[in-house]
């Protein structure tokens, strides 16, 4: 993840002491890389334990790990700061701006994704009796994409665009089922309600949500697949988060079928031919 961007987006979640450290880091950037916890604490008028806790709060095991990731982020600053709607909107620039944006967000997604968590999610989905998808808004489009994929390989999946139906079905899940909660913010009330219902029934929950300090959906879920916290304005229409979420959906799908490619291929051919009959 881009450390500086992550700190900016989670700034309001920090304590007053943590904000002093965040302010110094955002202002000086690379200088903190060579400083010890004691030096940082002295400069920011905090304490060494607070500095270490700050690094752990934003997802690192140690201060040194945070400094290493910061160094990598600074090397890639020009890519992660890209904002295509603030530039020339000539047709050629639109084409390459979108292309560059997708390249950047995919790299960030891969850097952030945990292979261990992805494998856990794939295993849960392979063994699931029923897969329930809970998502709203743009995330619901991502959920529908996964729903269509699963149906074509005859994997039972329940997905509703109506949020009331999502909530009612969430209390009907049974042992052997698996829930997928897709929420970029991690704070979507309807999705949280469905996840809470799933947890009451001891149903494992897979979350696809942004990497952030305070994330209700992530906190409630058993497996968390994190996407970069990259949306910068309403004007951009959740383009980047949609790309990240769709990429993870594709990874889950391919992971589910990798040990059974031949049978899955036959199902895909059969379903395609069933539709093609309408056009002959």
PDB file of C-alpha atoms in Angstrom:
ATOM      1  CA  UNK A   1       0.000   0.000   0.000  1.00  0.00           C
ATOM      2  CA  UNK A   2       1.011   3.648  -0.344  1.00  0.00           C
ATOM      3  CA  UNK A   3       1.859   4.581   3.252  1.00  0.00           C
ATOM      4  CA  UNK A   4       1.377   8.336   2.878  1.00  0.00           C
ATOM      5  CA  UNK A   5      -1.950   7.960   1.091  1.00  0.00           C
ATOM      6  CA  UNK A   6      -3.140   5.474   3.715  1.00  0.00           C
ATOM      7  CA  UNK A   7      -2.232   7.862   6.545  1.00  0.00           C
ATOM      8  CA  UNK A   8      -4.050  10.764   4.865  1.00  0.00           C
ATOM      9  CA  UNK A   9      -7.211   8.722   4.390  1.00  0.00           C
ATOM     10  CA  UNK A  10      -7.239   7.472   7.993  1.00  0.00           C
ATOM     11  CA  UNK A  11      -6.091  10.710   9.622  1.00  0.00           C
ATOM     12  CA  UNK A  12      -9.365  11.333  11.476  1.00  0.00           C
ATOM     13  CA  UNK A  13      -9.078   7.919  13.152  1.00  0.00           C
ATOM     14  CA  UNK A  14      -5.817   8.814  14.919  1.00  0.00           C
ATOM     15  CA  UNK A  15      -5.443  10.052  18.493  1.00  0.00           C
ATOM     16  CA  UNK A  16      -3.986  13.529  19.078  1.00  0.00           C
ATOM     17  CA  UNK A  17      -0.522  12.055  19.693  1.00  0.00           C
ATOM     18  CA  UNK A  18      -0.770   9.893  16.591  1.00  0.00           C
ATOM     19  CA  UNK A  19      -1.770  12.937  14.543  1.00  0.00           C
ATOM     20  CA  UNK A  20       1.463  14.654  15.615  1.00  0.00           C
ATOM     21  CA  UNK A  21       3.427  11.717  14.215  1.00  0.00           C
ATOM     22  CA  UNK A  22       1.267  11.612  11.077  1.00  0.00           C
ATOM     23  CA  UNK A  23       1.729  15.357  10.492  1.00  0.00           C
ATOM     24  CA  UNK A  24       5.501  15.050  10.788  1.00  0.00           C
ATOM     25  CA  UNK A  25       5.629  12.034   8.495  1.00  0.00           C
ATOM     26  CA  UNK A  26       3.430  13.659   5.850  1.00  0.00           C
ATOM     27  CA  UNK A  27       5.482  16.858   5.979  1.00  0.00           C
ATOM     28  CA  UNK A  28       9.013  15.424   6.008  1.00  0.00           C
ATOM     29  CA  UNK A  29       8.397  12.128   4.203  1.00  0.00           C
ATOM     30  CA  UNK A  30      11.787  10.500   3.573  1.00  0.00           C
ATOM     31  CA  UNK A  31      13.602  12.014   6.603  1.00  0.00           C
ATOM     32  CA  UNK A  32      11.739   9.703   8.974  1.00  0.00           C
ATOM     33  CA  UNK A  33      13.219   6.651   7.239  1.00  0.00           C
ATOM     34  CA  UNK A  34      16.604   7.154   8.941  1.00  0.00           C
ATOM     35  CA  UNK A  35      15.195   8.055  12.376  1.00  0.00           C
ATOM     36  CA  UNK A  36      14.738   5.777  15.378  1.00  0.00           C
ATOM     37  CA  UNK A  37      11.527   5.604  17.402  1.00  0.00           C
ATOM     38  CA  UNK A  38      13.236   7.686  20.084  1.00  0.00           C
ATOM     39  CA  UNK A  39      14.277  10.361  17.569  1.00  0.00           C
ATOM     40  CA  UNK A  40      10.788  10.536  16.062  1.00  0.00           C
ATOM     41  CA  UNK A  41       9.243  10.759  19.531  1.00  0.00           C
ATOM     42  CA  UNK A  42      11.578  13.584  20.549  1.00  0.00           C
ATOM     43  CA  UNK A  43      10.857  15.551  17.369  1.00  0.00           C
ATOM     44  CA  UNK A  44       7.069  15.095  17.547  1.00  0.00           C
ATOM     45  CA  UNK A  45       6.865  15.542  21.337  1.00  0.00           C
ATOM     46  CA  UNK A  46       5.331  12.109  21.796  1.00  0.00           C
ATOM     47  CA  UNK A  47       6.902   8.893  23.111  1.00  0.00           C
ATOM     48  CA  UNK A  48       8.749   5.961  21.557  1.00  0.00           C
ATOM     49  CA  UNK A  49       5.962   3.488  22.497  1.00  0.00           C
ATOM     50  CA  UNK A  50       3.438   5.810  20.808  1.00  0.00           C
ATOM     51  CA  UNK A  51       5.537   5.831  17.638  1.00  0.00           C
ATOM     52  CA  UNK A  52       5.668   2.021  17.595  1.00  0.00           C
ATOM     53  CA  UNK A  53       1.919   1.794  18.295  1.00  0.00           C
ATOM     54  CA  UNK A  54       1.296   4.196  15.410  1.00  0.00           C
ATOM     55  CA  UNK A  55       3.180   1.910  13.013  1.00  0.00           C
ATOM     56  CA  UNK A  56       1.198  -1.109  14.224  1.00  0.00           C
ATOM     57  CA  UNK A  57      -2.108   0.762  14.074  1.00  0.00           C
ATOM     58  CA  UNK A  58      -1.685   1.350  10.355  1.00  0.00           C
ATOM     59  CA  UNK A  59      -0.994  -2.332   9.764  1.00  0.00           C
ATOM     60  CA  UNK A  60       2.734  -2.942  10.209  1.00  0.00           C
ATOM     61  CA  UNK A  61       4.478  -5.382  12.543  1.00  0.00           C
ATOM     62  CA  UNK A  62       7.195  -2.896  13.421  1.00  0.00           C
ATOM     63  CA  UNK A  63       8.442   0.642  12.839  1.00  0.00           C
ATOM     64  CA  UNK A  64      11.164  -0.691  10.536  1.00  0.00           C
ATOM     65  CA  UNK A  65       8.572  -2.397   8.344  1.00  0.00           C
ATOM     66  CA  UNK A  66       6.640   0.879   8.093  1.00  0.00           C
ATOM     67  CA  UNK A  67       9.803   2.747   7.092  1.00  0.00           C
ATOM     68  CA  UNK A  68      10.603   0.145   4.435  1.00  0.00           C
ATOM     69  CA  UNK A  69       7.107   0.428   2.938  1.00  0.00           C
ATOM     70  CA  UNK A  70       7.359   4.221   3.095  1.00  0.00           C
ATOM     71  CA  UNK A  71      10.567   4.073   1.095  1.00  0.00           C
ATOM     72  CA  UNK A  72       8.847   1.954  -1.582  1.00  0.00           C
ATOM     73  CA  UNK A  73       5.848   4.319  -1.619  1.00  0.00           C
ATOM     74  CA  UNK A  74       8.069   7.341  -2.187  1.00  0.00           C
ATOM     75  CA  UNK A  75       9.712   5.617  -5.166  1.00  0.00           C
ATOM     76  CA  UNK A  76       6.267   5.141  -6.728  1.00  0.00           C
ATOM     77  CA  UNK A  77       4.756   8.489  -5.722  1.00  0.00           C
ATOM     78  CA  UNK A  78       4.210   9.700  -9.275  1.00  0.00           C
ATOM     79  CA  UNK A  79       2.001   6.705 -10.075  1.00  0.00           C
ATOM     80  CA  UNK A  80      -0.108   6.697  -6.921  1.00  0.00           C
ATOM     81  CA  UNK A  81      -0.781  10.422  -7.025  1.00  0.00           C
ATOM     82  CA  UNK A  82      -2.275  10.160 -10.511  1.00  0.00           C
ATOM     83  CA  UNK A  83      -5.667  11.836 -10.895  1.00  0.00           C
ATOM     84  CA  UNK A  84      -6.929  11.603 -14.462  1.00  0.00           C
ATOM     85  CA  UNK A  85      -9.899  13.930 -14.120  1.00  0.00           C
ATOM     86  CA  UNK A  86      -7.646  16.830 -13.164  1.00  0.00           C
ATOM     87  CA  UNK A  87      -5.734  16.681 -16.438  1.00  0.00           C
ATOM     88  CA  UNK A  88      -6.327  17.440 -20.113  1.00  0.00           C
ATOM     89  CA  UNK A  89      -9.498  15.688 -21.276  1.00  0.00           C
ATOM     90  CA  UNK A  90      -8.610  15.294 -24.927  1.00  0.00           C
ATOM     91  CA  UNK A  91      -9.645  11.916 -26.329  1.00  0.00           C
ATOM     92  CA  UNK A  92      -6.116  10.499 -26.541  1.00  0.00           C
ATOM     93  CA  UNK A  93      -5.380  11.635 -22.989  1.00  0.00           C
ATOM     94  CA  UNK A  94      -8.602  10.032 -21.733  1.00  0.00           C
ATOM     95  CA  UNK A  95      -7.566   6.723 -23.311  1.00  0.00           C
ATOM     96  CA  UNK A  96      -4.075   6.665 -21.815  1.00  0.00           C
ATOM     97  CA  UNK A  97      -5.108   8.220 -18.516  1.00  0.00           C
ATOM     98  CA  UNK A  98      -7.608   5.444 -17.896  1.00  0.00           C
ATOM     99  CA  UNK A  99      -5.039   2.862 -18.991  1.00  0.00           C
ATOM    100  CA  UNK A 100      -2.407   4.293 -16.624  1.00  0.00           C
ATOM    101  CA  UNK A 101      -4.926   4.490 -13.814  1.00  0.00           C
ATOM    102  CA  UNK A 102      -5.852   0.809 -14.225  1.00  0.00           C
ATOM    103  CA  UNK A 103      -2.166  -0.183 -14.329  1.00  0.00           C
ATOM    104  CA  UNK A 104      -1.540   1.765 -11.126  1.00  0.00           C
ATOM    105  CA  UNK A 105      -4.545   0.460  -9.213  1.00  0.00           C
ATOM    106  CA  UNK A 106      -3.797  -3.135 -10.206  1.00  0.00           C
ATOM    107  CA  UNK A 107      -0.236  -2.837  -8.950  1.00  0.00           C
ATOM    108  CA  UNK A 108      -1.478  -1.396  -5.670  1.00  0.00           C
ATOM    109  CA  UNK A 109      -4.059  -4.184  -5.384  1.00  0.00           C
ATOM    110  CA  UNK A 110      -1.443  -6.901  -5.908  1.00  0.00           C
ATOM    111  CA  UNK A 111       0.928  -5.278  -3.408  1.00  0.00           C
ATOM    112  CA  UNK A 112      -1.788  -5.143  -0.784  1.00  0.00           C
ATOM    113  CA  UNK A 113      -3.359  -8.566  -1.274  1.00  0.00           C
ATOM    114  CA  UNK A 114      -2.487 -11.383   1.127  1.00  0.00           C
ATOM    115  CA  UNK A 115      -1.997 -14.736  -0.627  1.00  0.00           C
ATOM    116  CA  UNK A 116      -2.814 -16.520   2.621  1.00  0.00           C
ATOM    117  CA  UNK A 117      -6.144 -14.731   2.976  1.00  0.00           C
ATOM    118  CA  UNK A 118      -6.936 -15.336  -0.704  1.00  0.00           C
ATOM    119  CA  UNK A 119      -6.271 -19.076  -0.303  1.00  0.00           C
ATOM    120  CA  UNK A 120      -8.518 -19.187   2.784  1.00  0.00           C
ATOM    121  CA  UNK A 121     -11.315 -17.488   0.861  1.00  0.00           C
ATOM    122  CA  UNK A 122     -10.963 -19.847  -2.107  1.00  0.00           C
ATOM    123  CA  UNK A 123     -11.094 -22.893   0.163  1.00  0.00           C
ATOM    124  CA  UNK A 124     -14.228 -21.629   1.902  1.00  0.00           C
ATOM    125  CA  UNK A 125     -15.948 -20.972  -1.420  1.00  0.00           C
ATOM    126  CA  UNK A 126     -15.017 -24.344  -2.914  1.00  0.00           C
ATOM    127  CA  UNK A 127     -16.541 -26.159   0.063  1.00  0.00           C
ATOM    128  CA  UNK A 128     -19.565 -23.891   0.487  1.00  0.00           C
ATOM    129  CA  UNK A 129     -23.012 -25.408   0.231  1.00  0.00           C
ATOM    130  CA  UNK A 130     -24.469 -22.011  -0.700  1.00  0.00           C
ATOM    131  CA  UNK A 131     -22.682 -18.702  -1.317  1.00  0.00           C
ATOM    132  CA  UNK A 132     -24.518 -15.535  -0.240  1.00  0.00           C
ATOM    133  CA  UNK A 133     -23.394 -12.185  -1.640  1.00  0.00           C
ATOM    134  CA  UNK A 134     -24.138  -8.956   0.218  1.00  0.00           C
ATOM    135  CA  UNK A 135     -23.338  -5.662  -1.523  1.00  0.00           C
ATOM    136  CA  UNK A 136     -24.844  -2.256  -2.318  1.00  0.00           C
ATOM    137  CA  UNK A 137     -24.339   0.399  -5.000  1.00  0.00           C
ATOM    138  CA  UNK A 138     -21.247   0.055  -7.196  1.00  0.00           C
ATOM    139  CA  UNK A 139     -20.128  -2.891  -5.069  1.00  0.00           C
ATOM    140  CA  UNK A 140     -23.412  -4.600  -6.014  1.00  0.00           C
ATOM    141  CA  UNK A 141     -22.279  -4.553  -9.658  1.00  0.00           C
ATOM    142  CA  UNK A 142     -19.182  -6.435  -8.552  1.00  0.00           C
ATOM    143  CA  UNK A 143     -21.351  -8.871  -6.603  1.00  0.00           C
ATOM    144  CA  UNK A 144     -23.529  -9.495  -9.655  1.00  0.00           C
ATOM    145  CA  UNK A 145     -20.455 -10.228 -11.753  1.00  0.00           C
ATOM    146  CA  UNK A 146     -19.447 -12.966  -9.303  1.00  0.00           C
ATOM    147  CA  UNK A 147     -23.035 -14.239  -9.177  1.00  0.00           C
ATOM    148  CA  UNK A 148     -23.091 -14.701 -12.967  1.00  0.00           C
ATOM    149  CA  UNK A 149     -19.720 -16.469 -12.945  1.00  0.00           C
ATOM    150  CA  UNK A 150     -20.748 -18.900 -10.207  1.00  0.00           C
ATOM    151  CA  UNK A 151     -24.053 -19.711 -11.865  1.00  0.00           C
ATOM    152  CA  UNK A 152     -22.325 -20.667 -15.113  1.00  0.00           C
ATOM    153  CA  UNK A 153     -20.325 -23.347 -13.287  1.00  0.00           C
ATOM    154  CA  UNK A 154     -23.391 -24.576 -11.378  1.00  0.00           C
ATOM    155  CA  UNK A 155     -22.233 -23.271  -7.986  1.00  0.00           C
ATOM    156  CA  UNK A 156     -25.283 -22.339  -5.932  1.00  0.00           C
ATOM    157  CA  UNK A 157     -25.210 -18.618  -5.182  1.00  0.00           C
ATOM    158  CA  UNK A 158     -27.801 -16.265  -3.710  1.00  0.00           C
ATOM    159  CA  UNK A 159     -27.547 -12.584  -4.617  1.00  0.00           C
ATOM    160  CA  UNK A 160     -30.237  -9.883  -4.473  1.00  0.00           C
ATOM    161  CA  UNK A 161     -30.021  -6.233  -5.512  1.00  0.00           C
ATOM    162  CA  UNK A 162     -32.847  -5.375  -3.091  1.00  0.00           C
ATOM    163  CA  UNK A 163     -31.212  -4.689   0.280  1.00  0.00           C
ATOM    164  CA  UNK A 164     -34.271  -5.794   2.242  1.00  0.00           C
ATOM    165  CA  UNK A 165     -34.079  -9.181   0.528  1.00  0.00           C
ATOM    166  CA  UNK A 166     -30.375  -9.350   1.350  1.00  0.00           C
ATOM    167  CA  UNK A 167     -31.134  -8.799   5.029  1.00  0.00           C
ATOM    168  CA  UNK A 168     -33.965 -11.342   5.112  1.00  0.00           C
ATOM    169  CA  UNK A 169     -31.891 -14.007   3.365  1.00  0.00           C
ATOM    170  CA  UNK A 170     -28.985 -13.344   5.726  1.00  0.00           C
ATOM    171  CA  UNK A 171     -30.999 -14.767   8.617  1.00  0.00           C
ATOM    172  CA  UNK A 172     -31.789 -17.933   6.631  1.00  0.00           C
ATOM    173  CA  UNK A 173     -28.202 -19.087   6.129  1.00  0.00           C
ATOM    174  CA  UNK A 174     -27.320 -22.515   7.482  1.00  0.00           C
ATOM    175  CA  UNK A 175     -24.260 -24.514   8.436  1.00  0.00           C
ATOM    176  CA  UNK A 176     -22.072 -25.067   5.388  1.00  0.00           C
ATOM    177  CA  UNK A 177     -22.967 -21.729   3.790  1.00  0.00           C
ATOM    178  CA  UNK A 178     -20.500 -18.883   3.209  1.00  0.00           C
ATOM    179  CA  UNK A 179     -21.159 -15.131   3.018  1.00  0.00           C
ATOM    180  CA  UNK A 180     -19.291 -12.596   0.880  1.00  0.00           C
ATOM    181  CA  UNK A 181     -19.556  -8.972   1.984  1.00  0.00           C
ATOM    182  CA  UNK A 182     -18.460  -6.433  -0.636  1.00  0.00           C
ATOM    183  CA  UNK A 183     -18.218  -2.879   0.662  1.00  0.00           C
ATOM    184  CA  UNK A 184     -15.494  -0.438  -0.370  1.00  0.00           C
ATOM    185  CA  UNK A 185     -16.019   1.793   2.663  1.00  0.00           C
ATOM    186  CA  UNK A 186     -16.584  -1.064   5.097  1.00  0.00           C
ATOM    187  CA  UNK A 187     -19.301   1.034   6.693  1.00  0.00           C
ATOM    188  CA  UNK A 188     -22.347   0.243   4.512  1.00  0.00           C
ATOM    189  CA  UNK A 189     -25.175  -0.226   7.009  1.00  0.00           C
ATOM    190  CA  UNK A 190     -27.085  -2.849   5.042  1.00  0.00           C
ATOM    191  CA  UNK A 191     -23.974  -4.945   4.468  1.00  0.00           C
ATOM    192  CA  UNK A 192     -22.961  -4.666   8.128  1.00  0.00           C
ATOM    193  CA  UNK A 193     -26.414  -5.875   9.171  1.00  0.00           C
ATOM    194  CA  UNK A 194     -26.122  -8.914   6.889  1.00  0.00           C
ATOM    195  CA  UNK A 195     -22.649  -9.698   8.225  1.00  0.00           C
ATOM    196  CA  UNK A 196     -23.875  -9.405  11.811  1.00  0.00           C
ATOM    197  CA  UNK A 197     -26.698 -11.839  11.011  1.00  0.00           C
ATOM    198  CA  UNK A 198     -24.197 -14.232   9.457  1.00  0.00           C
ATOM    199  CA  UNK A 199     -21.958 -14.111  12.522  1.00  0.00           C
ATOM    200  CA  UNK A 200     -24.906 -14.851  14.819  1.00  0.00           C
ATOM    201  CA  UNK A 201     -25.480 -18.012  12.804  1.00  0.00           C
ATOM    202  CA  UNK A 202     -21.745 -18.872  12.835  1.00  0.00           C
ATOM    203  CA  UNK A 203     -21.471 -18.465   9.066  1.00  0.00           C
ATOM    204  CA  UNK A 204     -17.928 -17.639   7.825  1.00  0.00           C
ATOM    205  CA  UNK A 205     -17.731 -14.233   6.156  1.00  0.00           C
ATOM    206  CA  UNK A 206     -15.330 -13.156   3.418  1.00  0.00           C
ATOM    207  CA  UNK A 207     -14.968  -9.380   3.129  1.00  0.00           C
ATOM    208  CA  UNK A 208     -13.778  -7.442   0.079  1.00  0.00           C
ATOM    209  CA  UNK A 209     -13.182  -3.952   1.415  1.00  0.00           C
ATOM    210  CA  UNK A 210     -10.686  -1.101   1.525  1.00  0.00           C
ATOM    211  CA  UNK A 211      -7.602  -1.132   3.723  1.00  0.00           C
ATOM    212  CA  UNK A 212      -8.345   1.277   6.551  1.00  0.00           C
ATOM    213  CA  UNK A 213      -7.760   1.651  10.279  1.00  0.00           C
ATOM    214  CA  UNK A 214     -11.442   1.630  11.222  1.00  0.00           C
ATOM    215  CA  UNK A 215     -13.441  -0.757   9.049  1.00  0.00           C
ATOM    216  CA  UNK A 216     -16.535  -2.352  10.562  1.00  0.00           C
ATOM    217  CA  UNK A 217     -17.029  -4.979   7.844  1.00  0.00           C
ATOM    218  CA  UNK A 218     -13.377  -6.061   8.075  1.00  0.00           C
ATOM    219  CA  UNK A 219     -13.534  -6.254  11.869  1.00  0.00           C
ATOM    220  CA  UNK A 220     -16.563  -8.566  11.700  1.00  0.00           C
ATOM    221  CA  UNK A 221     -15.274 -10.856   8.945  1.00  0.00           C
ATOM    222  CA  UNK A 222     -13.288 -14.087   9.099  1.00  0.00           C
ATOM    223  CA  UNK A 223     -11.294 -13.494   5.918  1.00  0.00           C
ATOM    224  CA  UNK A 224     -10.484 -10.008   4.634  1.00  0.00           C
ATOM    225  CA  UNK A 225      -9.363  -9.266   1.076  1.00  0.00           C
ATOM    226  CA  UNK A 226      -8.279  -5.636   1.118  1.00  0.00           C
ATOM    227  CA  UNK A 227      -8.358  -3.233  -1.811  1.00  0.00           C
ATOM    228  CA  UNK A 228      -6.450   0.069  -1.913  1.00  0.00           C
ATOM    229  CA  UNK A 229      -8.143   3.101  -0.394  1.00  0.00           C
ATOM    230  CA  UNK A 230      -7.837   5.192  -3.541  1.00  0.00           C
ATOM    231  CA  UNK A 231     -11.093   6.980  -4.292  1.00  0.00           C
ATOM    232  CA  UNK A 232     -10.357  10.716  -4.220  1.00  0.00           C
ATOM    233  CA  UNK A 233     -13.551  12.382  -5.372  1.00  0.00           C
ATOM    234  CA  UNK A 234     -17.200  11.825  -6.244  1.00  0.00           C
ATOM    235  CA  UNK A 235     -16.493  12.840  -9.821  1.00  0.00           C
ATOM    236  CA  UNK A 236     -14.445   9.732 -10.479  1.00  0.00           C
ATOM    237  CA  UNK A 237     -17.442   7.484  -9.904  1.00  0.00           C
ATOM    238  CA  UNK A 238     -15.702   4.733  -7.880  1.00  0.00           C
ATOM    239  CA  UNK A 239     -13.721   3.668 -10.955  1.00  0.00           C
ATOM    240  CA  UNK A 240     -10.603   2.510  -9.119  1.00  0.00           C
ATOM    241  CA  UNK A 241     -12.360   0.619  -6.328  1.00  0.00           C
ATOM    242  CA  UNK A 242     -14.510  -1.194  -8.890  1.00  0.00           C
ATOM    243  CA  UNK A 243     -11.422  -2.326 -10.818  1.00  0.00           C
ATOM    244  CA  UNK A 244      -9.780  -3.615  -7.619  1.00  0.00           C
ATOM    245  CA  UNK A 245     -12.877  -5.470  -6.481  1.00  0.00           C
ATOM    246  CA  UNK A 246     -13.472  -7.037  -9.897  1.00  0.00           C
ATOM    247  CA  UNK A 247      -9.856  -8.198 -10.002  1.00  0.00           C
ATOM    248  CA  UNK A 248     -10.270  -9.953  -6.650  1.00  0.00           C
ATOM    249  CA  UNK A 249     -13.520 -11.554  -7.840  1.00  0.00           C
ATOM    250  CA  UNK A 250     -11.655 -12.933 -10.874  1.00  0.00           C
ATOM    251  CA  UNK A 251      -8.869 -14.249  -8.623  1.00  0.00           C
ATOM    252  CA  UNK A 252     -11.417 -16.013  -6.418  1.00  0.00           C
ATOM    253  CA  UNK A 253     -13.177 -17.513  -9.432  1.00  0.00           C
ATOM    254  CA  UNK A 254     -10.006 -18.826 -11.070  1.00  0.00           C
ATOM    255  CA  UNK A 255      -8.829 -20.145  -7.704  1.00  0.00           C
ATOM    256  CA  UNK A 256     -12.090 -22.047  -7.299  1.00  0.00           C
ATOM    257  CA  UNK A 257     -11.819 -23.784 -10.676  1.00  0.00           C
ATOM    258  CA  UNK A 258      -8.059 -24.332 -10.974  1.00  0.00           C
ATOM    259  CA  UNK A 259      -8.215 -27.960  -9.795  1.00  0.00           C
ATOM    260  CA  UNK A 260     -11.169 -28.801 -12.003  1.00  0.00           C
ATOM    261  CA  UNK A 261     -10.539 -26.951 -15.246  1.00  0.00           C
ATOM    262  CA  UNK A 262     -11.812 -29.626 -17.641  1.00  0.00           C
ATOM    263  CA  UNK A 263     -15.212 -30.033 -15.968  1.00  0.00           C
ATOM    264  CA  UNK A 264     -15.646 -26.279 -15.620  1.00  0.00           C
ATOM    265  CA  UNK A 265     -14.738 -25.755 -19.267  1.00  0.00           C
ATOM    266  CA  UNK A 266     -17.477 -28.199 -20.264  1.00  0.00           C
ATOM    267  CA  UNK A 267     -20.037 -26.301 -18.168  1.00  0.00           C
ATOM    268  CA  UNK A 268     -19.014 -22.991 -19.709  1.00  0.00           C
ATOM    269  CA  UNK A 269     -19.359 -24.441 -23.214  1.00  0.00           C
ATOM    270  CA  UNK A 270     -22.771 -25.930 -22.401  1.00  0.00           C
ATOM    271  CA  UNK A 271     -24.104 -22.677 -20.980  1.00  0.00           C
ATOM    272  CA  UNK A 272     -22.777 -20.686 -23.925  1.00  0.00           C
ATOM    273  CA  UNK A 273     -24.398 -23.050 -26.393  1.00  0.00           C
ATOM    274  CA  UNK A 274     -27.706 -22.875 -24.523  1.00  0.00           C
ATOM    275  CA  UNK A 275     -27.791 -19.122 -25.117  1.00  0.00           C
ATOM    276  CA  UNK A 276     -26.484 -19.349 -28.688  1.00  0.00           C
ATOM    277  CA  UNK A 277     -29.509 -21.431 -29.645  1.00  0.00           C
ATOM    278  CA  UNK A 278     -31.581 -18.253 -29.393  1.00  0.00           C
ATOM    279  CA  UNK A 279     -29.686 -16.701 -32.303  1.00  0.00           C
ATOM    280  CA  UNK A 280     -29.869 -19.531 -34.834  1.00  0.00           C
TER     281      UNK A 280
END
